[in-house]
Each structure stands twice: as C-alpha cells, then as structure tokens.
XYZ file of C-alpha atoms in Angstrom:
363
model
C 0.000 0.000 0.000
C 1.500 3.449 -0.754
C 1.775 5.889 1.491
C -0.787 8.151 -0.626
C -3.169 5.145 0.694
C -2.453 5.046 4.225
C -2.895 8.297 4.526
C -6.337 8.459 3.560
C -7.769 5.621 5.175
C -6.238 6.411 8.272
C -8.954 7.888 10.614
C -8.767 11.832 11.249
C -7.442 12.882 14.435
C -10.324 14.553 16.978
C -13.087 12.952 15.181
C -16.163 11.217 16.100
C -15.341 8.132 13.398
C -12.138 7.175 16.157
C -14.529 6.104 18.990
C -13.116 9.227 20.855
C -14.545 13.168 21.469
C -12.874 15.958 19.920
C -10.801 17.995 21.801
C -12.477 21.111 23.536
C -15.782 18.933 23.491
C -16.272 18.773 27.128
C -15.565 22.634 27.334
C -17.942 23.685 25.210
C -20.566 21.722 26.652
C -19.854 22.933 29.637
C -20.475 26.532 28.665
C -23.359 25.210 26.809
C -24.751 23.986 30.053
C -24.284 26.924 31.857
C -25.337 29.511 29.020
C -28.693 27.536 28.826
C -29.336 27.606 32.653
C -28.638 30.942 32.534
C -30.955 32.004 29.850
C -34.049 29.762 31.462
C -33.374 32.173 35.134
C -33.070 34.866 33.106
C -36.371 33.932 31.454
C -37.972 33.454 34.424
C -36.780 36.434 36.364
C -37.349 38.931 33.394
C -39.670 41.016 35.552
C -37.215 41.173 38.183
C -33.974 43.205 39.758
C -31.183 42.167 38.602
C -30.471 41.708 42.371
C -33.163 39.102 42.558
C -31.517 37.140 39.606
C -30.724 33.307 41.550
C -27.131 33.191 39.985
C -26.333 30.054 42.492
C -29.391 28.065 41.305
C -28.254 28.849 37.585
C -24.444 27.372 37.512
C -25.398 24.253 40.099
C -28.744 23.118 37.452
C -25.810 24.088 34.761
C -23.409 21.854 36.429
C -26.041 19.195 36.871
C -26.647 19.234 33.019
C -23.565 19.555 31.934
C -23.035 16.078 33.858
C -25.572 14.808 32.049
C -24.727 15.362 28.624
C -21.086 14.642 28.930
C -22.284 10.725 29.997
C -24.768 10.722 27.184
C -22.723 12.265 24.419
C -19.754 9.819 25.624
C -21.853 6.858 25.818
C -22.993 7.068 22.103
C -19.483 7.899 20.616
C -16.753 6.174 23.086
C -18.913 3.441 24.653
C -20.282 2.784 28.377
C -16.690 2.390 30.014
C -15.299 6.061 28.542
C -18.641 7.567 29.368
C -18.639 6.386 32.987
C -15.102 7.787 33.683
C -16.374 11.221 32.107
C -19.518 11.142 34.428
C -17.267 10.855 37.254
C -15.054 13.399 36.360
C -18.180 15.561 36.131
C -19.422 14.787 39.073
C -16.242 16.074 40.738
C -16.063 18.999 39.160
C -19.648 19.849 40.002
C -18.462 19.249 43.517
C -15.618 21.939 43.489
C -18.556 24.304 41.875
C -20.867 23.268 44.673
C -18.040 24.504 47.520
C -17.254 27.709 45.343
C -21.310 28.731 44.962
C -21.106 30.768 48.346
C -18.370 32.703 46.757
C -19.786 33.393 43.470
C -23.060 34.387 45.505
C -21.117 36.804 47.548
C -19.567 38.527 44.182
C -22.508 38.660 42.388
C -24.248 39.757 45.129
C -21.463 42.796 46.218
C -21.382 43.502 42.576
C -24.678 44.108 41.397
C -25.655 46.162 44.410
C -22.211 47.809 44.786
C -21.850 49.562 41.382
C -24.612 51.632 41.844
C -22.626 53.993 43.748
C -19.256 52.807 42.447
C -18.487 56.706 41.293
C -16.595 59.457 42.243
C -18.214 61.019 44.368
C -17.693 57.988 46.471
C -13.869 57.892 46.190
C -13.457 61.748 46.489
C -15.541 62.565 49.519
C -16.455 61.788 53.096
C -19.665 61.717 54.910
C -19.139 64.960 57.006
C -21.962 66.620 56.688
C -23.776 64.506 54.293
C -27.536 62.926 55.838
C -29.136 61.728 52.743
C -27.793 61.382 49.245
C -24.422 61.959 47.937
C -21.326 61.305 50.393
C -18.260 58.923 49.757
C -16.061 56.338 51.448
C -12.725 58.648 50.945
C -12.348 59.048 54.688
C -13.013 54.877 55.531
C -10.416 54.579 52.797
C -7.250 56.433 53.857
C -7.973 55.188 57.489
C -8.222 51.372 56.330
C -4.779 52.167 54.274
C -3.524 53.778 57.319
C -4.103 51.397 60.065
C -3.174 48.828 57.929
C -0.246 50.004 57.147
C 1.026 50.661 60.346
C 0.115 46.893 61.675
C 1.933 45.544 59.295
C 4.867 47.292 60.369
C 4.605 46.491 63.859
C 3.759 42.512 62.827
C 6.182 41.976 60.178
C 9.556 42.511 61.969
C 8.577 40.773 65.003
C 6.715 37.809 62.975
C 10.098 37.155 60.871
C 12.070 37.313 63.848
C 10.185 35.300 65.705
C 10.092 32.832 62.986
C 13.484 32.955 61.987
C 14.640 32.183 65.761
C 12.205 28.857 65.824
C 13.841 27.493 62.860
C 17.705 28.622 62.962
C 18.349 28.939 66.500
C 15.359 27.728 68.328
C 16.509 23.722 68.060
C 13.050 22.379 69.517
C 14.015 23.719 72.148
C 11.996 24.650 75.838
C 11.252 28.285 74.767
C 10.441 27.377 71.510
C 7.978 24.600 72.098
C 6.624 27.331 74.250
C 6.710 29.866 71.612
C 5.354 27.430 69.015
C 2.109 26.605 71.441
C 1.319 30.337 72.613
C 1.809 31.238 68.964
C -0.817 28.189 68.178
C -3.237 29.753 71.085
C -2.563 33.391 69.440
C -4.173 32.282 66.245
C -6.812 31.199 67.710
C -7.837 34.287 69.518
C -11.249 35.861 68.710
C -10.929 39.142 67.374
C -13.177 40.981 69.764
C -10.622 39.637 72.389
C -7.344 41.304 70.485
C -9.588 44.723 70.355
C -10.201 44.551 74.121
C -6.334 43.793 74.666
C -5.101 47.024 73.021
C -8.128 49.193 74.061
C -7.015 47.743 77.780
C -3.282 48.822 77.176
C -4.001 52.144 75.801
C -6.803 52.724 79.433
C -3.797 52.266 81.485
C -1.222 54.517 79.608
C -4.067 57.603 77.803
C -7.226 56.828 80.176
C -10.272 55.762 79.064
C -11.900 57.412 75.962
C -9.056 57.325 73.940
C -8.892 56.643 70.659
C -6.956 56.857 67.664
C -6.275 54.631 64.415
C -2.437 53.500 66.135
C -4.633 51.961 68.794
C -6.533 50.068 66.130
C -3.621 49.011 64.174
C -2.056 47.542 67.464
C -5.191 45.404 67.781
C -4.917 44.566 64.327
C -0.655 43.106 64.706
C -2.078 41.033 67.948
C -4.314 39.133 64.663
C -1.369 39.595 61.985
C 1.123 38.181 64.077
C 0.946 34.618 64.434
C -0.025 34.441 60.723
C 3.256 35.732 60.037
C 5.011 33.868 62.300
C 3.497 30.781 61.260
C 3.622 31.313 56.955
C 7.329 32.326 57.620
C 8.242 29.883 59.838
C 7.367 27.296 57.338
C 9.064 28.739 54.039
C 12.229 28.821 56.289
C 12.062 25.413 56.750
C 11.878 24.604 52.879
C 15.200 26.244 52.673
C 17.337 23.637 51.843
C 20.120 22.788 54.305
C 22.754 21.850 51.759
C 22.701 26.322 50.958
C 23.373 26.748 54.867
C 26.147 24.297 54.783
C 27.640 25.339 51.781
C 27.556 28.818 52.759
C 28.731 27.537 56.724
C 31.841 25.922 54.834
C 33.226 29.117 53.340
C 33.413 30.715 56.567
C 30.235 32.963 56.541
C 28.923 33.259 60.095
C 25.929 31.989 60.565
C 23.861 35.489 60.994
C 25.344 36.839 57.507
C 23.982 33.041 56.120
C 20.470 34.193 57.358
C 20.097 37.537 55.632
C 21.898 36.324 52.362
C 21.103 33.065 51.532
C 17.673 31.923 53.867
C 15.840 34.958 53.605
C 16.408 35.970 49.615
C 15.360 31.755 48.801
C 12.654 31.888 51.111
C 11.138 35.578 50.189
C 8.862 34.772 48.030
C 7.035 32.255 50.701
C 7.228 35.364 53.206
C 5.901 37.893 51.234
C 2.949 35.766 50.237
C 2.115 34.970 53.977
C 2.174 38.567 54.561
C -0.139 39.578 51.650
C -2.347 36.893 53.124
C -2.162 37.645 56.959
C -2.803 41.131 56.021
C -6.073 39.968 54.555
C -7.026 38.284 56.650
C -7.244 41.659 59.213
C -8.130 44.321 56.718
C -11.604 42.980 57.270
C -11.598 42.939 60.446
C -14.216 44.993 62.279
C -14.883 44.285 65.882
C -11.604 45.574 67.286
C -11.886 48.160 65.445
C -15.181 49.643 67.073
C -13.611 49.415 70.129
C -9.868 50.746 69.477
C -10.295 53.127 66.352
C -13.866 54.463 66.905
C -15.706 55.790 63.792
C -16.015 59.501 62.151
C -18.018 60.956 59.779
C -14.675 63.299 58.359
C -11.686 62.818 57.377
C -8.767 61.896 60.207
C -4.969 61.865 58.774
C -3.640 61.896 61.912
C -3.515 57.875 63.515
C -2.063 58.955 66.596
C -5.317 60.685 67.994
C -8.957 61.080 67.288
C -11.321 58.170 66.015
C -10.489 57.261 62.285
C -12.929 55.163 59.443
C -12.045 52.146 57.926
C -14.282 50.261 55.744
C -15.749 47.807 57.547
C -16.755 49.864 60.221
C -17.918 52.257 57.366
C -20.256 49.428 56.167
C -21.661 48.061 59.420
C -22.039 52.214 60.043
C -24.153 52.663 56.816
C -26.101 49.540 57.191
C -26.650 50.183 61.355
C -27.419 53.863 61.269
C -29.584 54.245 57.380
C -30.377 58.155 58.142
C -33.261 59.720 56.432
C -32.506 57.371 52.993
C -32.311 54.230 54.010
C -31.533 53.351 50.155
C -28.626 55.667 49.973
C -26.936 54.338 53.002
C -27.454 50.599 51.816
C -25.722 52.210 48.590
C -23.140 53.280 50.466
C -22.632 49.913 52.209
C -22.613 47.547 49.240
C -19.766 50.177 47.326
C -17.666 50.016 50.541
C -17.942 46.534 50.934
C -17.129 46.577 47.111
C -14.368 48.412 47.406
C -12.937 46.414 50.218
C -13.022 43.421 48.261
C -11.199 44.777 45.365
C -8.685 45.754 47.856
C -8.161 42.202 48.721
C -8.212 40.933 45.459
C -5.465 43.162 44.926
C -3.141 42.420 47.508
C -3.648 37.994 46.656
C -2.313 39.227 43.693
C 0.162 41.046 44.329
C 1.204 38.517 46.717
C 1.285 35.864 43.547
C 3.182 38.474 41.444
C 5.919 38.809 43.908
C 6.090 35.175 44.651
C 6.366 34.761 40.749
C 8.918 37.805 40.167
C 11.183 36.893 43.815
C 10.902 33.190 43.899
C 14.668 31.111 42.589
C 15.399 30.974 39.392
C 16.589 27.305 38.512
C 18.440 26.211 35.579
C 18.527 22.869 33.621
C-alpha cells in the first residue's frame, strides 16, 4: 500500500469516526450547560432586579446538566466504560462548583448592588456633613490604608524574627515549644478579644476614651502576628540545608547566612504569607469599634482622634440608614465593594511577587 493510501484511510485525528470526542468537546458543553441555565433564570426572572436574579441556582442546574450530557454524548461515541469515567469526572467537578457557589453568591451579590454607587463622588468625599444622598467612602479609605499600614509594620519585623529564631536557633528547644504553642493559642484568639487587649493597654497609659487609628492598628498586629510567624516559619524550613552548609563551609557566620542566603530563597514564601495575613485583618471589624472608633470626616492623623475604615464604614451605613435608608445601603454595598477589590489586589500582588522573587533554577 503506498503511502498516498495510508494516509487516507487512516482515521482523522479529533473525530467522532475514532470512537473518541474531539478535543475542547467537554468545554464547550460545559459553557453550553451553563449559558442555557442561565438564559431559562433569566427567562424566568425577566420582571425582576437584577439583584433578585438566583445566579447560584443557575451554575449548580448548569453543572447538573452539563453532567448529564457529557455521559450521554460519551456513551454514544466512546462506549459505556469512557462515558462512565467522564460522568465521574463531572461529578467532581460539580463538587468543586458546589463549595465555590457561596463565593460566586457573595460577588454577584457585592457587585450588582455595589456599582450603583461605584463613582466618584464615592472615592473623592467623606460623609461629614452629608444625611441623605451623595457622600463617599474617601475618609473609611485612607484610614483602612492607614491602620493597615502601620500593623503591618509592627507585625512583620517581630513575625520574621520570631520565625526565623524557631527554625535557625530555636533547636526544639523549651522556649520554643513554648513559643510554638502560645503562637498556636494566638491564632486562635477571637478578634473581639485582640480589640479589648489594646483598648485595655491604651486605658492604662491615655485613660479611658481614647482613641486613635495607632490603637486600632495595634489590635490589628495582635491578629497579623501569628499568621506571620506561622507562613514564615514554614518557608524557612523549605530552605534547603545543603545552601546553609555550603555557605557555613566558606566561613560565613551563621547570621550573615540568614540575611543572604535563607531569607532571599525563602522571600517569596514570606511575602505571600504577609499579603495573606494582612487579609485576613483588613476585614476585620470588631476591634476596630472598640480601638479606632468611627467619624463621619476625614482623620490623617492615627495617633489621635477616632479614624474610618471600611468595615466599620459598612456596618455604620447599614446600622445607622439616616433619612434614605436606600442611599446608606448604597453606600454599604460600594464600601464593601471596594474592600473586596482591595483584597483581590493584595492575593495578587502577593502571587506576582512570589512569581517575580521566587529562585530561578536552571537545567
């Protein structure tokens, strides 16, 4: 037979004439799935916000569907066995869609009622004055930024430190089983109890009814810092011990081997444990009642006076709705909007410097 021949009666890759489903198939009947589902809610909820709209209902019915055409589509072109293992992968997949439906409940939710007042105004003024329409987020904003800020100065040293003496000099030692299990305990503190520590602390030192945003942010590091501790503490360990011995062999004291070999290999680890513990806090809002107080203006000053931050801005709006209750639930969804995006921003940010920092390795 020529090879003319062989090549045309050999079957075409991706086709349905091998007993196998092109490539992309199980993609595009996935979006398929959910497009349809979709359009049938959307159908049905014509006459309705676009708030009302039952986005969670939509992609689980669209993962449910999709399940059930990839086992019917793969039991008529690659048999029983092929289509079984398909269903099953399905099914799996619906289940990581199932855990994530909270979250893409929460976005949808934030975002359809959060653009509304996703303007300027919003990002360019405070509520001083304002008792109805109009105001902005600017002061909650700069004092979130602020207070943040300034916790994560107070957490990171003493995090890394702390971290850095439990794995180099620590040795499983007394002190730093003890250090390991209060740091455990730390982690586990409610944050209403970190806010009552540094409101305590500042009683003794400014009397009670002080406030200021430093206060806050001190609450915020008792949160931030065995996150730190913890993250770093376990990238320093992944350091391999072969770059402390080599570097131990040519003399370099042991301090120097810290700061120029462990901590540049391991930086990308810490920096993405930081993005993450500080996170974890921005949100926090409990302590913050207590320690930071709230204000209608703007406060650049975190030493004294009560200062914003957003999620005391949005448990403000939402608690105390003024004479439009519709404009202060406006106001709440865009802060709570905007402190979202500020999170987003900082995961990826962490990823970016974990990507730009982390060793480069050769063949």
């Amino acid at each position: 037979m020529s090879t003319a021949t062989a090549t045309a009666t050999r079957p075409s890759a991706n086709s349905f004439s091998n007993g196998r489903l092109p490539k992309g198939t199980s993609w595009l009947l996935l979006a398929g799935s959910l497009i349809v589902m979709g359009l049938v809610f959307f159908l049905l909820n014509i006459d309705q916000p676009v708030a009302n709209y039952n986005i969670v209902a939509a992609v689980f019915l669209g993962a449910v569907l999709y399940a059930i055409l990839i086992f019917v589509v793969a039991s008529i072109v690659e048999g029983r066995r092929n289509a079984t293992d398909r269903f099953i992968t399905a099914v799996v997949s619906a289940a990581f869609v199932v855990a994530l439906l909270p979250l893409i409940s929460l976005l949808f939710t934030v975002l359809v009622n959060g653009l509304a007042r996703f303007d300027i105004e919003f990002f360019s003024s405070s509520m001083r004055n304002v008792i109805g329409d109009g105001g902005g987020a600017l002061h909650a904003i700069v004092g979130t930024l602020l207070i943040t800020l300034t916790a994560t100065i107070i957490s990171v040293p003493i995090g890394l430190m702390t971290s850095i003496y439990l794995v180099e000099y620590g040795n499983s030692g007394k002190l730093a089983r003890a250090i390991t299990f209060f740091v455990d305990v730390m982690t586990g503190i409610p944050s209403i109890v970190a806010g009552l520590f540094a409101y305590a602390v500042f009683v003794i030192f400014f009397g009670a009814g002080y406030s200021s945003g430093f206060e806050g942010a001190i609450a915020l590091s008792v949160l931030m810092i065995p996150v730190v501790v913890r993250s770093s503490e376990e990238m320093l360990r992944l350091v391999p011990n072969e770059l402390r011995e080599a570097s131990f062999a040519l003399g370099v004291p042991k301090w120097l081997t810290i700061v120029k070999v462990v901590l540049p290999t391991s930086i990308a680890g810490i920096t993405t444990g930081v993005m993450l513990a500080i996170a974890r806090v921005i949100g926090e809002t409990a302590p913050l009642l207590l320690t930071a107080g709230y204000t209608q203006s703007m406060n650049w000053n975190i030493w004294d006076g009560n200062m914003m931050t957003l999620p005391v801005f949005v448990y403000n709006q939402y608690a105390n709705q003024g004479t439009n209750p519709d404009a202060a639930i406006s106001r709440a969804w865009a802060g709570a909007l905007t402190l979202i995006l500020i999170v987003m921003v900082l995961n990826l940010a962490a990823r970016f410097v974990a990507k730009f920092f982390a060793p480069k390795t050769g063949r």
